[in-house]
XYZ file of C-alpha atoms in Angstrom:
715
model
C 0.000 0.000 0.000
C 3.011 2.304 0.178
C 2.620 3.195 -3.497
C -0.893 4.511 -2.779
C 0.306 7.130 -0.287
C 0.866 9.841 -2.901
C -2.755 9.438 -4.015
C -3.884 10.272 -0.494
C -1.967 13.551 -0.115
C -3.232 17.027 -0.872
C -1.415 18.710 -3.807
C -1.291 21.992 -1.847
C -0.156 21.120 1.670
C 1.463 17.764 0.868
C -0.199 16.128 3.890
C -2.956 13.556 3.997
C -6.323 14.911 2.909
C -8.421 16.506 5.625
C -12.065 17.097 4.727
C -11.384 16.685 0.983
C -13.740 18.312 -1.510
C -14.190 17.382 -5.162
C -13.526 20.105 -7.734
C -15.469 20.020 -11.024
C -12.320 18.765 -12.772
C -12.528 15.620 -10.546
C -9.389 16.540 -8.574
C -9.453 16.717 -4.772
C -8.202 19.293 -2.308
C -8.436 19.887 1.441
C -11.194 22.271 2.473
C -8.739 24.430 4.390
C -6.290 24.475 1.492
C -9.106 25.486 -0.843
C -9.745 28.556 1.308
C -6.024 29.402 1.207
C -5.747 29.461 -2.576
C -8.887 31.475 -3.270
C -8.370 34.608 -5.351
C -10.792 37.534 -5.208
C -11.632 39.146 -8.560
C -13.177 42.575 -9.212
C -16.919 42.671 -9.843
C -16.409 44.149 -13.281
C -14.078 41.342 -14.308
C -16.140 38.356 -13.221
C -18.549 37.238 -15.945
C -21.769 35.979 -14.492
C -21.966 33.311 -17.127
C -18.929 31.608 -15.643
C -20.195 31.485 -12.053
C -20.611 27.925 -10.961
C -20.165 25.577 -8.077
C -19.241 21.989 -7.629
C -22.833 20.894 -8.167
C -23.676 23.130 -11.069
C -20.946 22.532 -13.631
C -21.091 19.635 -16.043
C -18.155 18.249 -18.010
C -19.248 20.303 -20.983
C -19.752 23.572 -19.079
C -16.383 23.219 -17.474
C -14.545 23.329 -20.791
C -15.382 27.009 -21.108
C -13.654 27.709 -17.852
C -10.288 26.871 -19.423
C -10.389 30.311 -21.018
C -10.284 31.845 -17.534
C -7.312 29.797 -16.320
C -5.050 31.860 -14.094
C -2.084 29.617 -14.712
C -0.471 28.291 -17.850
C 1.919 25.373 -18.068
C 3.970 27.474 -20.439
C 4.785 29.873 -17.580
C 8.192 29.566 -15.962
C 7.121 29.112 -12.341
C 5.022 32.232 -11.920
C 1.295 32.701 -12.241
C 0.217 35.792 -14.118
C -3.356 36.752 -13.383
C -4.031 38.279 -16.782
C -7.283 40.165 -17.018
C -7.598 40.813 -13.272
C -6.096 44.236 -12.794
C -6.310 44.360 -9.029
C -4.603 40.977 -8.490
C -0.826 41.193 -8.168
C 1.571 38.762 -9.806
C 2.656 36.218 -7.222
C 5.150 33.384 -7.389
C 4.114 29.761 -7.619
C 4.794 27.345 -4.783
C 5.612 23.652 -5.015
C 4.094 21.111 -2.677
C 6.044 18.129 -1.265
C 4.588 15.780 -3.868
C 5.849 17.875 -6.775
C 2.636 19.663 -7.848
C 2.793 23.399 -8.482
C 0.208 25.386 -6.542
C -0.785 28.982 -6.008
C 0.246 30.698 -2.797
C -2.278 31.813 -0.201
C -3.560 35.251 -0.854
C -3.517 37.901 1.778
C -7.149 38.172 2.942
C -8.728 41.558 2.901
C -9.541 42.951 6.344
C -13.088 41.816 7.055
C -15.756 44.254 8.172
C -15.917 44.937 11.858
C -19.110 43.010 12.419
C -17.484 39.771 11.218
C -14.991 39.965 14.048
C -17.822 39.542 16.508
C -19.017 36.294 15.071
C -19.211 33.003 16.845
C -15.924 31.705 18.229
C -14.236 29.117 16.007
C -16.316 29.989 12.951
C -14.446 30.384 9.635
C -14.421 33.786 7.953
C -16.912 34.111 5.099
C -15.866 33.637 1.479
C -15.443 36.994 -0.296
C -17.672 37.732 -3.251
C -16.407 36.968 -6.751
C -13.873 34.474 -5.424
C -12.017 32.298 -7.919
C -10.283 28.978 -7.244
C -7.709 27.344 -9.510
C -7.099 23.592 -9.439
C -3.462 23.049 -8.373
C -3.146 20.000 -10.629
C -4.785 20.853 -13.974
C -4.739 24.669 -13.416
C -8.346 25.176 -14.443
C -10.098 28.103 -12.821
C -13.638 28.456 -11.494
C -15.684 31.418 -10.209
C -17.558 30.463 -7.033
C -21.222 31.248 -6.541
C -22.865 32.566 -3.390
C -22.512 29.222 -1.613
C -18.720 29.391 -1.868
C -16.866 26.192 -1.029
C -20.066 24.630 0.332
C -21.078 24.151 -3.296
C -18.439 21.431 -3.720
C -19.228 17.864 -2.723
C -17.199 16.272 0.039
C -15.222 13.198 -0.983
C -16.259 10.866 1.825
C -14.810 7.837 0.029
C -11.364 9.416 -0.097
C -11.703 10.511 3.525
C -12.509 6.930 4.519
C -9.577 5.533 2.536
C -7.204 8.026 4.191
C -8.554 7.078 7.615
C -8.109 3.349 6.994
C -4.653 3.893 5.558
C -3.516 5.932 8.533
C -4.928 3.336 10.924
C -3.157 0.537 9.102
C 0.141 2.435 9.232
C -0.136 3.336 12.921
C 2.068 1.162 15.147
C -0.283 1.592 18.127
C -3.605 3.313 18.563
C -3.228 6.580 20.468
C -5.637 8.338 22.756
C -7.567 11.023 20.931
C -8.064 13.283 23.985
C -4.517 13.618 25.304
C -3.399 17.208 24.773
C 0.362 16.523 24.760
C 2.199 13.316 23.888
C -0.851 11.081 23.352
C -0.689 7.864 25.323
C -1.560 4.458 23.984
C -5.314 3.881 23.906
C -6.746 1.167 26.112
C -10.428 1.251 25.114
C -12.675 2.580 22.366
C -16.272 3.725 22.835
C -18.424 2.475 19.997
C -21.075 5.155 20.585
C -18.648 8.091 20.919
C -16.294 6.610 18.276
C -13.319 7.829 20.343
C -10.170 6.062 21.588
C -9.302 6.675 25.285
C -6.336 6.062 27.495
C -7.125 5.151 31.117
C -6.716 8.686 32.572
C -8.795 10.295 29.816
C -11.481 7.597 30.129
C -11.860 8.236 33.841
C -11.881 12.017 33.289
C -13.993 12.317 30.109
C -15.970 9.074 29.960
C -16.930 8.083 33.515
C -18.886 4.832 33.924
C -21.946 6.555 35.341
C -24.877 8.568 34.169
C -25.814 8.473 30.466
C -22.305 7.240 29.539
C -22.723 4.096 31.600
C -24.708 2.496 28.780
C -21.949 3.044 26.203
C -20.084 -0.050 25.079
C -16.328 0.058 25.574
C -14.226 -2.370 23.494
C -10.468 -3.001 23.089
C -8.742 -0.651 20.583
C -8.057 -3.409 18.029
C -11.722 -4.433 18.036
C -12.699 -0.789 17.771
C -10.516 -0.375 14.695
C -12.291 -3.321 13.072
C -15.725 -1.994 14.028
C -14.782 1.368 12.484
C -13.916 -0.304 9.231
C -17.102 -2.349 9.174
C -19.435 0.394 10.360
C -22.231 1.418 7.975
C -21.220 4.065 5.476
C -22.318 7.596 6.108
C -25.177 8.918 4.054
C -24.085 11.861 1.906
C -26.354 14.883 1.730
C -27.008 17.185 -1.186
C -24.793 20.279 -1.397
C -27.744 22.409 -2.517
C -30.370 20.872 -0.196
C -28.475 19.977 2.957
C -31.430 18.168 4.551
C -31.887 15.837 1.562
C -29.942 12.624 1.040
C -28.407 11.867 -2.354
C -30.553 9.094 -3.802
C -30.415 9.466 -7.610
C -27.710 9.907 -10.260
C -27.908 12.465 -13.081
C -26.505 10.813 -16.200
C -26.041 14.098 -18.105
C -24.252 15.971 -15.295
C -22.544 12.794 -14.023
C -23.239 13.545 -10.352
C -25.469 12.311 -7.496
C -28.612 14.374 -6.847
C -31.535 14.359 -4.420
C -35.275 14.258 -5.133
C -35.601 17.983 -4.520
C -32.981 18.627 -7.241
C -35.220 16.697 -9.626
C -38.319 18.630 -8.645
C -36.929 22.148 -8.356
C -33.398 22.213 -9.801
C -31.997 22.055 -13.297
C -31.826 18.236 -13.225
C -35.596 17.922 -13.647
C -35.341 17.382 -17.419
C -32.185 15.256 -17.264
C -31.966 11.491 -17.418
C -31.553 10.053 -13.924
C -30.976 6.565 -12.608
C -31.048 4.910 -9.217
C -27.955 5.683 -7.163
C -27.432 2.055 -6.129
C -27.662 0.787 -9.710
C -25.174 3.363 -10.971
C -22.952 2.616 -7.988
C -22.800 -1.051 -8.962
C -22.396 -0.171 -12.660
C -19.484 2.195 -12.048
C -17.889 -0.271 -9.652
C -18.040 -2.872 -12.406
C -16.584 -0.451 -14.939
C -13.814 0.503 -12.513
C -13.097 -3.171 -11.874
C -12.830 -3.857 -15.606
C -10.562 -0.847 -16.083
C -8.472 -1.996 -13.115
C -8.115 -5.456 -14.639
C -6.729 -3.920 -17.824
C -4.512 -1.584 -15.805
C -3.384 -4.547 -13.712
C -2.305 -6.346 -16.877
C -0.344 -3.263 -17.903
C 1.199 -3.057 -14.454
C 2.189 -6.721 -14.677
C 3.778 -6.055 -18.057
C 5.543 -3.037 -16.593
C 6.908 -5.129 -13.714
C 8.171 -7.747 -16.155
C 9.670 -4.979 -18.251
C 11.399 -3.534 -15.181
C 12.809 -6.972 -14.396
C 14.061 -7.135 -17.972
C 15.640 -3.681 -17.652
C 17.284 -4.607 -14.333
C 18.664 -7.762 -15.920
C 19.926 -5.600 -18.767
C 21.690 -3.358 -16.245
C 23.396 -6.384 -14.762
C 24.326 -7.726 -18.186
C 25.612 -4.310 -19.269
C 27.806 -4.122 -16.184
C 29.129 -7.629 -16.720
C 29.659 -7.087 -20.440
C 31.293 -3.712 -19.727
C 33.867 -5.302 -17.426
C 34.482 -8.099 -19.902
C 34.737 -5.697 -22.830
C 37.111 -3.401 -20.931
C 39.337 -6.353 -20.072
C 39.293 -7.443 -23.708
C 40.203 -3.934 -24.855
C 43.096 -3.739 -22.383
C 44.321 -7.144 -23.538
C 44.159 -6.103 -27.197
C 46.039 -2.851 -26.540
C 48.632 -4.734 -24.471
C 49.037 -7.161 -27.369
C 49.653 -4.220 -29.698
C 52.219 -2.784 -27.278
C 53.934 -6.172 -27.035
C 54.029 -6.450 -30.819
C 55.494 -2.928 -31.019
C 58.124 -3.821 -28.426
C 59.064 -6.940 -30.372
C 59.365 -4.915 -33.549
C 61.407 -2.334 -31.657
C 63.836 -5.053 -30.580
C 64.121 -6.277 -34.184
C 64.832 -2.780 -35.473
C 67.404 -2.175 -32.724
C 69.136 -5.401 -33.763
C 69.376 -4.117 -37.319
C 70.794 -0.807 -36.079
C 73.398 -2.628 -33.974
C 74.395 -4.765 -36.946
C 74.800 -1.657 -39.081
C 76.790 -0.019 -36.306
C 79.185 -2.986 -36.010
C 79.564 -3.207 -39.767
C 80.546 0.456 -40.076
C 83.055 0.182 -37.221
C 84.623 -2.942 -38.757
C 85.037 -1.350 -42.191
C 86.591 1.824 -40.773
C 88.846 -0.087 -38.404
C 90.040 -2.356 -41.243
C 90.771 0.709 -43.368
C 92.673 2.299 -40.460
C 94.750 -0.852 -40.001
C 95.494 -1.092 -43.709
C 96.454 2.578 -44.028
C 98.599 2.345 -40.915
C 100.642 -0.544 -42.363
C 101.111 1.164 -45.735
C 101.991 4.451 -44.071
C 104.655 2.734 -41.971
C 106.059 1.058 -45.094
C 106.008 4.361 -47.016
C 107.685 6.217 -44.138
C 110.396 3.548 -43.927
C 111.025 3.760 -47.646
C 111.216 7.563 -47.476
C 113.727 7.470 -44.617
C 115.814 4.877 -46.420
C 115.848 6.910 -49.637
C 116.870 10.025 -47.719
C 119.816 8.151 -46.242
C 120.777 6.862 -49.687
C 120.746 10.380 -51.063
C 123.254 11.379 -48.379
C 125.868 8.887 -49.711
C 128.767 10.408 -51.735
C 129.604 7.295 -53.698
C 128.248 7.896 -57.223
C 128.847 4.433 -58.479
C 127.237 2.841 -55.454
C 124.257 5.215 -55.696
C 123.708 4.480 -59.333
C 123.693 0.775 -58.625
C 120.509 1.106 -56.528
C 118.932 4.375 -57.686
C 116.884 2.836 -60.503
C 115.376 0.279 -58.208
C 114.627 2.879 -55.549
C 113.017 5.183 -58.080
C 110.743 2.344 -59.238
C 109.828 1.495 -55.643
C 109.040 5.092 -54.873
C 106.810 5.374 -57.950
C 105.154 2.063 -57.123
C 104.529 3.099 -53.530
C 103.230 6.468 -54.647
C 100.910 4.688 -57.059
C 99.510 2.601 -54.214
C 98.372 5.874 -52.562
C 96.470 6.715 -55.701
C 92.789 7.618 -56.203
C 90.411 6.160 -53.621
C 93.090 5.020 -51.210
C 92.708 8.079 -49.014
C 88.855 8.102 -49.241
C 86.824 6.611 -46.347
C 85.151 3.376 -47.294
C 82.179 4.059 -44.955
C 80.260 7.164 -43.921
C 79.598 7.975 -40.315
C 75.897 8.581 -40.981
C 73.297 5.863 -40.676
C 71.243 5.594 -43.837
C 68.310 3.926 -42.010
C 65.122 6.003 -41.553
C 62.211 4.543 -39.580
C 58.969 4.794 -41.588
C 56.527 5.288 -38.683
C 53.973 7.398 -40.583
C 51.641 4.555 -41.658
C 51.763 3.045 -38.184
C 50.978 6.386 -36.521
C 48.094 6.883 -38.940
C 46.829 3.390 -38.160
C 47.048 4.112 -34.432
C 45.097 7.327 -34.882
C 42.507 5.423 -36.912
C 42.296 2.640 -34.366
C 38.612 2.339 -33.512
C 35.903 -0.156 -32.706
C 34.410 -2.193 -35.529
C 31.393 -4.420 -35.503
C 32.665 -7.926 -34.966
C 29.376 -9.587 -34.071
C 27.191 -11.544 -36.419
C 23.708 -10.095 -37.034
C 20.718 -11.065 -34.935
C 18.019 -13.319 -36.340
C 15.649 -11.355 -38.630
C 11.967 -11.039 -37.729
C 9.437 -12.237 -40.308
C 6.665 -9.688 -40.932
C 3.754 -12.075 -41.052
C 1.266 -9.423 -42.145
C 3.222 -8.977 -45.405
C 3.951 -12.657 -46.105
C 1.521 -14.412 -48.440
C 1.129 -16.980 -51.209
C -0.603 -16.357 -54.535
C -1.075 -19.295 -56.870
C 2.339 -21.016 -56.883
C 4.301 -17.926 -55.767
C 5.329 -17.048 -52.218
C 6.205 -13.571 -50.960
C 8.195 -13.210 -47.758
C 9.095 -10.035 -45.886
C 11.350 -9.566 -42.878
C 13.136 -6.913 -40.819
C 15.894 -6.583 -38.272
C 15.019 -6.629 -34.543
C 14.139 -3.119 -33.274
C 17.144 -2.660 -30.958
C 19.722 -4.368 -33.144
C 22.699 -2.141 -34.008
C 24.832 -4.773 -35.712
C 25.647 -3.975 -39.341
C 24.084 -6.276 -41.953
C 25.609 -6.886 -45.377
C 22.788 -9.035 -46.744
C 20.245 -11.776 -46.213
C 19.860 -15.415 -47.249
C 16.357 -16.804 -47.827
C 15.940 -20.571 -47.741
C 13.009 -22.826 -48.690
C 12.634 -26.570 -48.543
C 11.393 -28.615 -51.488
C 7.749 -28.497 -50.404
C 7.906 -32.118 -49.340
C 9.791 -31.885 -46.048
C 13.201 -32.096 -47.707
C 16.361 -30.125 -47.112
C 16.446 -26.337 -47.234
C 18.027 -24.643 -50.230
C 18.998 -21.037 -50.889
C 16.550 -19.201 -53.143
C 17.685 -15.600 -52.568
C 20.854 -13.802 -51.464
C 20.843 -9.998 -51.380
C 20.246 -6.831 -49.443
C 16.477 -6.531 -49.980
C 14.116 -7.449 -47.146
C 11.268 -8.712 -49.321
C 11.381 -11.490 -51.899
C 8.865 -13.265 -54.127
C 9.667 -16.850 -55.143
C 7.893 -18.073 -58.284
C 7.525 -21.514 -59.812
C 6.681 -23.429 -56.628
C 4.630 -26.603 -56.643
C 0.869 -26.314 -56.296
C -0.883 -27.783 -53.278
C 2.394 -27.974 -51.374
C 3.515 -26.890 -47.926
C 6.824 -25.031 -47.877
C 9.026 -24.237 -44.893
C 10.889 -20.944 -45.167
C 13.473 -19.148 -43.051
C 15.915 -16.271 -43.426
C 19.224 -15.280 -41.856
C 21.471 -12.229 -42.062
C 25.218 -12.043 -42.619
C 28.045 -9.538 -42.395
C 31.829 -9.572 -42.480
C 31.912 -11.421 -39.153
C 29.850 -14.353 -40.393
C 26.327 -15.749 -40.597
C 23.671 -14.902 -38.036
C 20.968 -17.092 -36.557
C 17.938 -18.216 -38.555
C 14.596 -16.547 -38.091
C 11.583 -18.507 -36.971
C 10.432 -21.005 -39.581
C 7.360 -19.923 -41.543
C 5.003 -22.525 -43.026
C 3.390 -21.443 -46.312
C 0.748 -23.300 -48.332
C 0.531 -22.798 -52.095
C -2.788 -22.825 -53.922
C -4.539 -26.146 -54.143
C -5.615 -25.493 -57.753
C -3.622 -23.834 -60.528
C -5.399 -20.730 -61.822
C -3.737 -19.327 -64.907
C -4.302 -17.123 -67.943
C -2.469 -16.707 -71.237
C 0.900 -14.986 -70.765
C 1.351 -11.909 -72.989
C 5.025 -11.480 -72.048
C 6.139 -14.813 -73.518
C 3.662 -14.992 -76.447
C 4.617 -14.455 -80.088
C 4.133 -10.824 -81.232
C 1.377 -11.939 -83.658
C -0.717 -13.249 -80.760
C -3.676 -11.019 -79.776
C -4.988 -11.310 -76.200
C -8.230 -9.938 -74.775
C -10.787 -10.517 -72.022
C -8.148 -10.190 -69.253
C -5.847 -12.567 -71.158
C -8.488 -15.296 -71.178
C -9.174 -15.070 -74.921
C -6.571 -15.427 -77.671
C -6.462 -15.147 -81.471
C -3.747 -14.508 -84.052
C -3.078 -11.913 -86.737
C -0.950 -14.243 -88.896
C -1.815 -17.137 -91.195
C 1.199 -18.959 -89.768
C 0.963 -20.903 -86.540
C 2.001 -18.976 -83.432
C 2.429 -20.254 -79.856
C 1.101 -18.780 -76.603
C 1.636 -20.303 -73.146
C -0.044 -20.026 -69.737
C 1.498 -17.868 -67.040
C 1.869 -20.648 -64.435
C 4.257 -23.575 -64.539
C 3.122 -27.050 -63.429
C 5.440 -29.659 -61.959
C 3.518 -31.750 -59.429
C 0.052 -33.204 -58.914
C -2.823 -33.809 -61.332
C -4.067 -30.929 -63.520
C -6.922 -30.645 -65.981
C -7.950 -27.589 -68.001
C -10.207 -26.834 -70.930
C -10.244 -24.321 -73.781
C -13.219 -23.422 -75.979
C -13.000 -22.845 -79.754
C -15.109 -19.734 -80.428
C -14.239 -19.411 -84.142
C -13.114 -22.073 -86.604
C -12.753 -21.036 -90.278
C -11.310 -22.981 -93.234
C -10.590 -26.112 -91.175
C -7.111 -25.221 -89.787
C -5.099 -27.378 -87.356
C -4.826 -25.786 -83.910
C -2.595 -27.580 -81.392
C -3.108 -27.987 -77.645
C -0.731 -29.330 -75.013
C 2.189 -28.426 -72.775
C 5.601 -26.948 -73.424
C 8.876 -25.986 -71.789
C 9.616 -22.329 -71.162
C 11.991 -22.101 -74.175
C 9.656 -23.623 -76.782
C 9.715 -22.163 -80.314
C 6.920 -19.588 -80.739
C 6.792 -19.314 -84.561
C 5.950 -22.936 -85.472
C 3.126 -25.318 -84.638
C 3.179 -26.638 -81.103
C 4.996 -29.991 -81.105
C 7.350 -29.254 -83.995
C 10.359 -29.062 -81.681
C 11.469 -31.204 -78.731
C 10.181 -28.618 -76.201
C 6.441 -29.311 -76.656
C 4.003 -32.212 -76.369
C 0.731 -31.550 -78.193
C -2.332 -32.767 -80.016
C -3.185 -30.963 -83.249
C -6.680 -31.477 -84.671
C -8.785 -30.509 -87.684
C -12.500 -30.920 -88.296
C -12.271 -34.739 -88.746
C -9.304 -36.252 -86.903
C -6.349 -35.564 -84.619
C -2.656 -36.474 -84.175
C -0.221 -36.395 -81.303
C 3.048 -34.624 -82.066
C 6.403 -34.191 -80.312
C 9.692 -33.217 -81.948
C 7.879 -33.163 -85.330
C 6.885 -36.821 -84.927
C 3.190 -37.513 -85.708
C 1.577 -40.496 -83.959
C -1.789 -42.052 -83.065
C -4.165 -40.579 -85.603
C -7.699 -40.675 -84.168
C -11.093 -39.902 -85.651
C -13.085 -37.001 -84.296
C -12.407 -33.333 -84.874
C -13.455 -29.918 -83.666
C -15.798 -27.205 -84.824
C -17.011 -23.879 -83.525
C -17.989 -24.205 -79.868
C -15.937 -27.362 -79.290
C -14.170 -27.853 -75.943
C -10.682 -29.333 -75.781
C -9.510 -30.736 -72.436
C -5.923 -31.439 -71.367
C -5.138 -33.828 -68.483
C -1.598 -33.624 -67.101
C -0.989 -36.293 -64.441
C 2.450 -36.047 -62.808
C 1.641 -38.881 -60.393
C 1.641 -41.320 -63.357
C 3.732 -39.161 -65.701
C 1.133 -39.101 -68.505
C -0.539 -36.546 -70.773
C -4.043 -37.131 -72.233
C -6.482 -35.122 -74.352
C -10.283 -34.879 -74.536
C -12.674 -33.322 -77.050
C -16.129 -32.418 -75.815
C -15.614 -34.461 -72.622
C -14.608 -37.634 -74.513
C -11.097 -39.061 -74.525
C -9.337 -38.506 -77.855
C -7.160 -41.507 -78.629
C -5.019 -43.391 -76.115
C -2.638 -41.887 -73.577
C -0.747 -39.386 -75.679
C 2.599 -39.253 -73.841
C 4.181 -40.907 -70.810
C 7.362 -40.290 -68.833
C 6.231 -36.722 -68.186
C 8.287 -35.003 -65.443
C 9.718 -31.571 -64.825
C 8.239 -28.094 -65.280
C 5.631 -27.550 -68.012
C 3.403 -24.670 -69.092
C -0.034 -25.008 -70.698
C 0.346 -24.019 -74.368
C -1.666 -23.502 -77.572
C -0.668 -22.807 -81.179
C -3.123 -21.193 -83.644
C -3.427 -18.817 -86.588
C -5.930 -16.173 -87.649
C -8.560 -18.820 -88.426
C -9.019 -19.641 -84.693
C -10.490 -17.838 -81.754
C -9.879 -19.622 -78.455
C -10.817 -18.555 -74.955
C -10.999 -19.466 -71.279
C -8.089 -21.609 -70.171
C -9.093 -23.049 -66.823
C -7.538 -25.602 -64.483
C -10.756 -27.117 -63.175
C -11.011 -28.614 -59.700
C -12.305 -32.167 -59.450
C -12.589 -34.809 -62.106
C -13.713 -33.655 -65.567
C -17.203 -34.635 -66.687
C -16.337 -37.178 -69.373
C -18.798 -39.289 -71.277
C -16.281 -42.112 -71.708
C -15.170 -43.504 -68.343
C -11.419 -43.297 -67.780
C -9.202 -44.724 -65.110
C -8.234 -41.345 -63.679
C -7.571 -40.031 -60.166
C -10.623 -38.583 -58.510
C -9.218 -35.084 -57.777
C -6.895 -32.517 -59.224
C -4.458 -30.177 -57.577
């Protein structure tokens, strides 16, 4: 019951209702609070037409009072009393339960004679007073009765009383002036709880009070709850009890209101009957609201579970992110070590080359210096003959040594600079572009059943992604079984979310499902949808595949030809399973031509007689006899031809793999063809001498004069 507490508090004072009254807008307010928020308006500014009280305003009359509202929800916390010049602009207050209310107005000093009234009596209501509902902000001009014109909400008062009693830890004495003591008894006649001292002082067991029945407090609480309800009196006729209900004004009234008041011409009903009716309506509304509340509780449980899952997934995702970043840092450190190894190798190589060159130059320089010193000593000798004996050799050695210091010898073989430059730009760009990508597979699509349907032997399926799914989808895969409980096969792959599949078997039950995919993989399948194709094949002539000389009319049910050469036209539905029978009627037959009737593949030749190629199986007939023809082979000539008004029937039985023909309900020749399997289209070839109409795949067995051993139904 804790949730109900806010319903039991006044929107002005924020405390439990005390003597609540019902405003015409159906909101409640304490009687004392209503006096506090009254606003007095000048006589000149109060239209008489808007004066009303709680008992005199219907739902329809009250709509006009919106125009006099002293408060607008568009205001920013202040109520501007537009139109009432003498009323100052005052700030808006806010009650403890969050409802904005008007502040108490400073009452005008009453006339002197009011000060001498009875002690404890409330000051009178000023004339032209206006009250504004603190919840819906609708305003109302009071009539001469003031707040007495509003009905008291005794039901709400009783609910508040029971609620407060149920919340009280212990019943307190109602007569203790300070710090009420715990009650020990309750007088059923006085309806008062007493402690022992107050009972002895205020309710002595003598005199008239001796006959009163005193009961324990707990029993008194129960007797209060079960005591008969108080009879409400009329606000206009205080001595009359409310006994009827005005349907038009939607309020209880008394008999005097019906005889003298404005309710005399209104529709009224018994108060008890309307009480039961409204209780029933409230109960029904509460049942619906209870269902919504149950759904809301389940939804809150779902949201709380989502909070828990989000927290768990957040911790897991954060740990995964840290692990991935640490892996990147480890990879960078490993690459750093590899690059440092290369730098060290380059460093050692440069040092080795330079050191080798230093060693080599040092040896040659020592040899050159030795040779120079030796030559200088030789030059110092004064023996010409001895000098000449070795001078040639020394000169050659000097030239040879000088040649060894030739070009490139005194050039460093290695530079001191490192020619390695780290290309970190792409990696830095990749790091800056490092972001989250969708790595989850899509959720299972939802089939839109209201858009899925079957027409003839075609099935249309429509689907969508779940409402809260944020996973990217690259496309969808639609799968159907073979119509016989076999394995599923893919019939569509693409980005569209609606697909029509043609060429299915008639009278077959197909299972269908769809799944989504993206770069991360394939998602889950949707729920499986069962679809039933038409039991009977309904088809017309197909203008899209017919020869250009073919002329169609009557919604493609009638066909003729503009050429003297034979031209082929097919039906618009393919047949591949079951037993099918259809008839065509010859409306015109001139000069005894040879029309052909039968079945054909989708790629049959359209400019020759039906049956001339290996894509058609047909019977061609004149006015006297007929032949069966396939791949230009004529077989089984039979007597009996056609004329104007003749009916040609075609029976295609896939269960036995045969094709038969009838003329005017009689079988024409033997079984024309056997071994029939695959996909076939009804077909006809004709020229300008024929006029054929009404292809029809008839349900049931055809009415044949000659009995045939045929199945009893078609599909």
